[in-house]
PDB file of C-alpha atoms in Angstrom:
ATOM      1  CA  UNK A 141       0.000   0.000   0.000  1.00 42.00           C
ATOM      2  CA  UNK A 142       1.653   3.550  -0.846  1.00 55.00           C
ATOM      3  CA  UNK A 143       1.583   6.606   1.203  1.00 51.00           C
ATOM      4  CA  UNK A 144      -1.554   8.780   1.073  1.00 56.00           C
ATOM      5  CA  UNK A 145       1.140  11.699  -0.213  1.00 56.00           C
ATOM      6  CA  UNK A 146       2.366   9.730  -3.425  1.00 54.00           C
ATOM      7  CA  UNK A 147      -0.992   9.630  -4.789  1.00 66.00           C
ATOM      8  CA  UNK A 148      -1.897  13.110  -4.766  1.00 74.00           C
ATOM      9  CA  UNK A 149      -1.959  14.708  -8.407  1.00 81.00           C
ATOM     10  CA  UNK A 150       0.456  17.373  -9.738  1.00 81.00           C
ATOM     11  CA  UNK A 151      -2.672  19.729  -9.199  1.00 85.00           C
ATOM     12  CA  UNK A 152      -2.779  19.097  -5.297  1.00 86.00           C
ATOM     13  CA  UNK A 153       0.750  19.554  -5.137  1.00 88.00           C
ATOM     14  CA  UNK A 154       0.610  23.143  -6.644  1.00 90.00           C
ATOM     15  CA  UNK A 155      -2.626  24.220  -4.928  1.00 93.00           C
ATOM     16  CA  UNK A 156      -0.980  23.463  -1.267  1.00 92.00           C
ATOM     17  CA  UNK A 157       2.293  24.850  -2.768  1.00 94.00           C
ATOM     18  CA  UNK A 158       0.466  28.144  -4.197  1.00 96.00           C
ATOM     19  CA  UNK A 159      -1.532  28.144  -0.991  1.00 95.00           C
ATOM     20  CA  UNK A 160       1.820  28.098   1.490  1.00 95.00           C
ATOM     21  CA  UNK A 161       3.321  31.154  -1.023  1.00 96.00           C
ATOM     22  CA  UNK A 162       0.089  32.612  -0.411  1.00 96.00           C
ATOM     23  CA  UNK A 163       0.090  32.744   3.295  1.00 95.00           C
ATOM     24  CA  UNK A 164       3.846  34.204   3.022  1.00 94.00           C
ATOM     25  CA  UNK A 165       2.752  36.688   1.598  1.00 95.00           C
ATOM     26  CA  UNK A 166       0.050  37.672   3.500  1.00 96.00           C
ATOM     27  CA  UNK A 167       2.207  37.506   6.598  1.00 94.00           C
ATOM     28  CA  UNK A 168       4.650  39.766   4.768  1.00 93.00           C
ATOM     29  CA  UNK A 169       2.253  42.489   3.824  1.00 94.00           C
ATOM     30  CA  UNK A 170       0.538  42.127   7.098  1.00 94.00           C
ATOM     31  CA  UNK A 171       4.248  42.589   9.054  1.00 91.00           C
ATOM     32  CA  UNK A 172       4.472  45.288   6.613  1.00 90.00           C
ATOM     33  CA  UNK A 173       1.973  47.418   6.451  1.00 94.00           C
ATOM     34  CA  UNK A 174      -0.082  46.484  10.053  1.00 93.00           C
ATOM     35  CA  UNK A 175       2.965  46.120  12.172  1.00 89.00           C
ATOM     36  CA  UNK A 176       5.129  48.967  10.053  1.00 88.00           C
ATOM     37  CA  UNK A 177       8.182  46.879   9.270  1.00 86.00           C
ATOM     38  CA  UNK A 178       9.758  48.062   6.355  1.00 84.00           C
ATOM     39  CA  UNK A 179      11.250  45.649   3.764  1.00 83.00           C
ATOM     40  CA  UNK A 180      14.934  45.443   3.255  1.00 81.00           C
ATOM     41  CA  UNK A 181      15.961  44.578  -0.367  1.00 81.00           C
ATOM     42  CA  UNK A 182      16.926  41.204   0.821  1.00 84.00           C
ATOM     43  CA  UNK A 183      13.462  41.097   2.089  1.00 86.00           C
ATOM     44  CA  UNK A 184      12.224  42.269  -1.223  1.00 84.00           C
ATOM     45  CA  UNK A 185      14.358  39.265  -3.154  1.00 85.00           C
ATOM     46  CA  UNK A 186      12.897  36.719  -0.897  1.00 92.00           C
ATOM     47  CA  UNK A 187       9.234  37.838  -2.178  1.00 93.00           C
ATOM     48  CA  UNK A 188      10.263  37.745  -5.096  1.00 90.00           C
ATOM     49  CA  UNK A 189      11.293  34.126  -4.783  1.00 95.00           C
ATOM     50  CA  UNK A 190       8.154  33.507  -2.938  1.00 96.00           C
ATOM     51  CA  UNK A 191       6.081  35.386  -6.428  1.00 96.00           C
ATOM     52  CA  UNK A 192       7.657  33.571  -8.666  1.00 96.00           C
ATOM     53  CA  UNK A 193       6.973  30.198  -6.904  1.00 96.00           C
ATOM     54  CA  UNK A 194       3.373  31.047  -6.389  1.00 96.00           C
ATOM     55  CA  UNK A 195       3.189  31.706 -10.546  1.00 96.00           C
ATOM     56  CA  UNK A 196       5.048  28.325 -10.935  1.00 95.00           C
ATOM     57  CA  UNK A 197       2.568  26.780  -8.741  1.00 93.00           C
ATOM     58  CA  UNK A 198      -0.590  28.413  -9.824  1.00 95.00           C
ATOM     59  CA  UNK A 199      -0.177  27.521 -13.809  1.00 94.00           C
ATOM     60  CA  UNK A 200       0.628  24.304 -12.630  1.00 91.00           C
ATOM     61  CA  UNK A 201      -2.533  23.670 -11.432  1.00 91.00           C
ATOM     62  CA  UNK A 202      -3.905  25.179 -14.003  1.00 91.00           C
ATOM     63  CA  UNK A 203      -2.311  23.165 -16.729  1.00 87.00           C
ATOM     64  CA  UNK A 204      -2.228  19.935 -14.400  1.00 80.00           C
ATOM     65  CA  UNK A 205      -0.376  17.760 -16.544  1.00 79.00           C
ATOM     66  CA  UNK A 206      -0.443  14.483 -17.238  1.00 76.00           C
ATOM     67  CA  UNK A 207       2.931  12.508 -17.859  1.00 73.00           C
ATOM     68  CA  UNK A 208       6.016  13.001 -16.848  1.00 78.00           C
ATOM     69  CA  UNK A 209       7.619  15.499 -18.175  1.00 81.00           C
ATOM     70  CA  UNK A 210       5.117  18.267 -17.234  1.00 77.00           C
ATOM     71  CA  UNK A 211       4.727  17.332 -13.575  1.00 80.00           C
ATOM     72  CA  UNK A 212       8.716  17.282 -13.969  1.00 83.00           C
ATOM     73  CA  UNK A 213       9.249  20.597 -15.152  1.00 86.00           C
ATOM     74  CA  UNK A 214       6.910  22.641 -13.428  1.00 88.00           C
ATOM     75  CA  UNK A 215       9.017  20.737  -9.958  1.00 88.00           C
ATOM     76  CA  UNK A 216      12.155  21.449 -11.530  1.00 91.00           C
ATOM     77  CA  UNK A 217      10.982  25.281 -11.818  1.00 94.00           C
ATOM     78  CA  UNK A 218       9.314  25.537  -8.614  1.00 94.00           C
ATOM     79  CA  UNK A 219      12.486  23.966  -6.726  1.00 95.00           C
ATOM     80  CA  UNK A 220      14.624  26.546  -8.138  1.00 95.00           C
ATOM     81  CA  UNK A 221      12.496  29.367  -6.981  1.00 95.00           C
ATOM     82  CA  UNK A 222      12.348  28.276  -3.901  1.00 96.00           C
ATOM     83  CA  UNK A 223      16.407  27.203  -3.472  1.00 95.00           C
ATOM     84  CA  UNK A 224      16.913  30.895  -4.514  1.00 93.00           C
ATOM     85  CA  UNK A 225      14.701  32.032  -1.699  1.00 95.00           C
ATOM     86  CA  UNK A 226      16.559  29.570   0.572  1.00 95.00           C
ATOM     87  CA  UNK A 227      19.629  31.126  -0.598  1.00 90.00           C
ATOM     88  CA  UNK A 228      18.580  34.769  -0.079  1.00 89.00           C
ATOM     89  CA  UNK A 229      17.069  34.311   3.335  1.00 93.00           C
ATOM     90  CA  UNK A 230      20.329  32.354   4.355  1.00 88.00           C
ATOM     91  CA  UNK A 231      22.662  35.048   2.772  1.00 86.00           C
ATOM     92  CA  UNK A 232      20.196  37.395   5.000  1.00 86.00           C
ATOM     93  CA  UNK A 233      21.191  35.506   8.487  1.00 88.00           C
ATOM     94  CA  UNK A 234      24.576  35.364   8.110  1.00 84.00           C
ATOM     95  CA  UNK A 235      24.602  39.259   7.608  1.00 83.00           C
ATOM     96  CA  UNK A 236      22.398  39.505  11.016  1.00 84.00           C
ATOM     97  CA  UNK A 237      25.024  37.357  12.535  1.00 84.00           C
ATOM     98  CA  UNK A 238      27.931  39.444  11.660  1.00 78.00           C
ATOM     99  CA  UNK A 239      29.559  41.790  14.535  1.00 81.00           C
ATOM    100  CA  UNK A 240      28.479  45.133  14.073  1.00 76.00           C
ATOM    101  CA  UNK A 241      31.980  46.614  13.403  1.00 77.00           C
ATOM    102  CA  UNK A 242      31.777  44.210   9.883  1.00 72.00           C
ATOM    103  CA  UNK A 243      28.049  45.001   9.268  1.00 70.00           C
ATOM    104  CA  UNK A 244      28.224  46.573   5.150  1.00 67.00           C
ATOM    105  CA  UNK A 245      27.462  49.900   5.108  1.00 63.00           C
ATOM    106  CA  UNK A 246      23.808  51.337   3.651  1.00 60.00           C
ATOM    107  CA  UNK A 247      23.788  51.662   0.387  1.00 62.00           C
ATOM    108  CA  UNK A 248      21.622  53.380  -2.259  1.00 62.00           C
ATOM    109  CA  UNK A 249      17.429  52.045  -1.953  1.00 65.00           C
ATOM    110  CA  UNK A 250      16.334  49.917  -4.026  1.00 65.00           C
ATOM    111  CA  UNK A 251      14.032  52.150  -5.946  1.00 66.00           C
ATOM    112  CA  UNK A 252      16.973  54.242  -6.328  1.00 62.00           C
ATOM    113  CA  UNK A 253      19.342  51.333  -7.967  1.00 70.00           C
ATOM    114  CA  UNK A 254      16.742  49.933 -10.319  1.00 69.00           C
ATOM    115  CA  UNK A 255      16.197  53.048 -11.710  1.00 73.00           C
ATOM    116  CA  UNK A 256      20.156  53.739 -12.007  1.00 68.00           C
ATOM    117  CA  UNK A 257      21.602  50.411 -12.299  1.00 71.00           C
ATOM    118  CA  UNK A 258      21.422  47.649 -14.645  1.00 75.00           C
ATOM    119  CA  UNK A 259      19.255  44.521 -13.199  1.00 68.00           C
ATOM    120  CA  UNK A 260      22.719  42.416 -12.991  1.00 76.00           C
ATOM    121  CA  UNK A 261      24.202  45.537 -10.605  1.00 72.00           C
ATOM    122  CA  UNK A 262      21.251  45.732  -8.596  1.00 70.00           C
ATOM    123  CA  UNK A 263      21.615  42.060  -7.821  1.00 66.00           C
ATOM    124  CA  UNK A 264      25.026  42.066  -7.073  1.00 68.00           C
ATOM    125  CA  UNK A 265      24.828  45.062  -4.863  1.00 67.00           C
ATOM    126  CA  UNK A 266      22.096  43.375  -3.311  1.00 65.00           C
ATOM    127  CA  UNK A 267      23.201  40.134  -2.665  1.00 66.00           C
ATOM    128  CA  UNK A 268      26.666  41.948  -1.322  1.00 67.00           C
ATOM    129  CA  UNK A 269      24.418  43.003   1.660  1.00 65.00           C
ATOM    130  CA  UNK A 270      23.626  46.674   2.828  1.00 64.00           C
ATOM    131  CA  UNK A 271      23.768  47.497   6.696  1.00 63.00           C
ATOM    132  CA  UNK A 272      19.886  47.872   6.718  1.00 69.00           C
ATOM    133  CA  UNK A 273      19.898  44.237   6.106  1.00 73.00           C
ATOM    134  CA  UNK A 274      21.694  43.578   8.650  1.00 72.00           C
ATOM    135  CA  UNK A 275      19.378  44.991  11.358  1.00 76.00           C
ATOM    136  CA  UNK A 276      17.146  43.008  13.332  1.00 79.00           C
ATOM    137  CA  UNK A 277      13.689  44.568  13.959  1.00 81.00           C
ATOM    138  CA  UNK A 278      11.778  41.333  15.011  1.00 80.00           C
ATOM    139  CA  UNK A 279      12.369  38.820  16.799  1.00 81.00           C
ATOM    140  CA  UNK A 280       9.413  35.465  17.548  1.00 82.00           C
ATOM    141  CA  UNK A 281      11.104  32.861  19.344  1.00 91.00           C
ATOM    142  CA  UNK A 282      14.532  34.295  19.324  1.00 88.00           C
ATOM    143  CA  UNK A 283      14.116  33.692  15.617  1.00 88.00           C
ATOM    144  CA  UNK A 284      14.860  36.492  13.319  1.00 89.00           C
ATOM    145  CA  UNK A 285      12.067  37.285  10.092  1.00 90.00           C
ATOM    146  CA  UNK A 286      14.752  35.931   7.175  1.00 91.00           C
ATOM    147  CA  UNK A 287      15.105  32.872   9.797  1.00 93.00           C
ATOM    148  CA  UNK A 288      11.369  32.039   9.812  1.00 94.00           C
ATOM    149  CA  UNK A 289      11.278  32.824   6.001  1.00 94.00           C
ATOM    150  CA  UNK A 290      14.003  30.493   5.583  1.00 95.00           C
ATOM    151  CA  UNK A 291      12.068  28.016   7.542  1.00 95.00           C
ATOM    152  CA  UNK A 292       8.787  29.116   5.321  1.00 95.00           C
ATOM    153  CA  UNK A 293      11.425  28.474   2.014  1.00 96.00           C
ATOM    154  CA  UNK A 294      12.065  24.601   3.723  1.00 96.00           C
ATOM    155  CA  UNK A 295       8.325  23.862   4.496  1.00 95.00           C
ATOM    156  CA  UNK A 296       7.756  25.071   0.896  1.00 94.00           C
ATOM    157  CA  UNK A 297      10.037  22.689  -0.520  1.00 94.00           C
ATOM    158  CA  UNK A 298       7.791  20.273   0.383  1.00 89.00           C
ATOM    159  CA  UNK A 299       5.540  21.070  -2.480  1.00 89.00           C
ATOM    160  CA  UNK A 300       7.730  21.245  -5.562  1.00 90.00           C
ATOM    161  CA  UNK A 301       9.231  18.321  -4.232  1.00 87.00           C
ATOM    162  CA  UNK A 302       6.123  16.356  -4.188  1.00 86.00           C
ATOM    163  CA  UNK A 303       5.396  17.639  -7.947  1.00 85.00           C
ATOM    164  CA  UNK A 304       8.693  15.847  -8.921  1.00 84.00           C
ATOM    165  CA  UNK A 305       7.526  12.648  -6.914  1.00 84.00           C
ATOM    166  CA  UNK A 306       4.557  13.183  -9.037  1.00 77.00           C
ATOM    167  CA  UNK A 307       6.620  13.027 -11.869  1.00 75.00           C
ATOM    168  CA  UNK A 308       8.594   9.944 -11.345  1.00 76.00           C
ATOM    169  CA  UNK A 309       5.580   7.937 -10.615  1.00 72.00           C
ATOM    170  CA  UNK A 310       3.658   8.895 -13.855  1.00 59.00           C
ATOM    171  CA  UNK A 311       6.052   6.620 -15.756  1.00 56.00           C
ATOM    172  CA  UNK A 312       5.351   8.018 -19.055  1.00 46.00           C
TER     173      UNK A 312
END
């Protein structure tokens, strides 16, 4: 007898992954603009690896493949997005966990670089940390928000995960 989770189609799979990206987001906005914590452009990234999960997920289950190769390719996609949010909320701790005497300083906003900066610069000059990122407005449990995001990006994985299971057992 399988496990009740191997049999679920590549459209459950992307409902409960678009519904997880969902309820990230809605905790981000509601952090945002109910509690007043500002975004840093790390935090910015990791919705943005959050959005494009959610798309992955949501056409998905729209197209709900049969076969292998679809089930296998929208995985393969959603995996990514969610590694690079895994990535970008890690990056994010480490620069919370650096003494404050190697903390980067601010740089530019991120409205400010986009509008200056080629997309490649503003990523680099992201991803090279800013001393806003560094600060550490919230803590639940003694957990930081890139540490629960990074815990959202793990509990995520879950889904894209179960899309390539999804895959493998279609056989054709």
């Amino acid at each position: 007898m399988s496990h009740p989770l191997a049999r679920l189609s590549v459209r459950h799979w992307s409902l409960a992954g678009l519904a997880f990206c969902t309820l990230m987001m809605a905790v981000a906005l509601v952090l945002e603009h109910v509690a007043g914590l500002d975004p840093c452009p790390l935090c910015i990234f990791q919705r943005v690896a959050v959005i494009a999960a959610a798309a992955v997920f949501a056409v998905a289950a729209i197209h709900n493949p049969s076969g292998r190769l679809g089930a296998g390719v929208y995985g393969a996609l959603g995996l990514a997005a969610v590694i690079g949010g895994i990535l970008v909320a890690w990056r994010h701790l480490w620069l919370q966990s650096l003494p404050p005497d190697e903390v980067p300083s601010c740089g530019p906003g991120l409205d400010y670089m986009m509008e200056l900066l080629p997309w490649r610069d503003v990523v680099a000059m992201v991803l090279s940390g800013s001393g806003e990122c560094a600060e550490i407005d919230f803590l639940l449990l003694g957990i930081s928000l890139p540490g629960w995001t990074l815990i959202g990006f793990v509990v995520l994985a879950v889904a894209p995960l179960g899309l390539l299971l999804a895959a493998f057992r279609e056989g054709r």
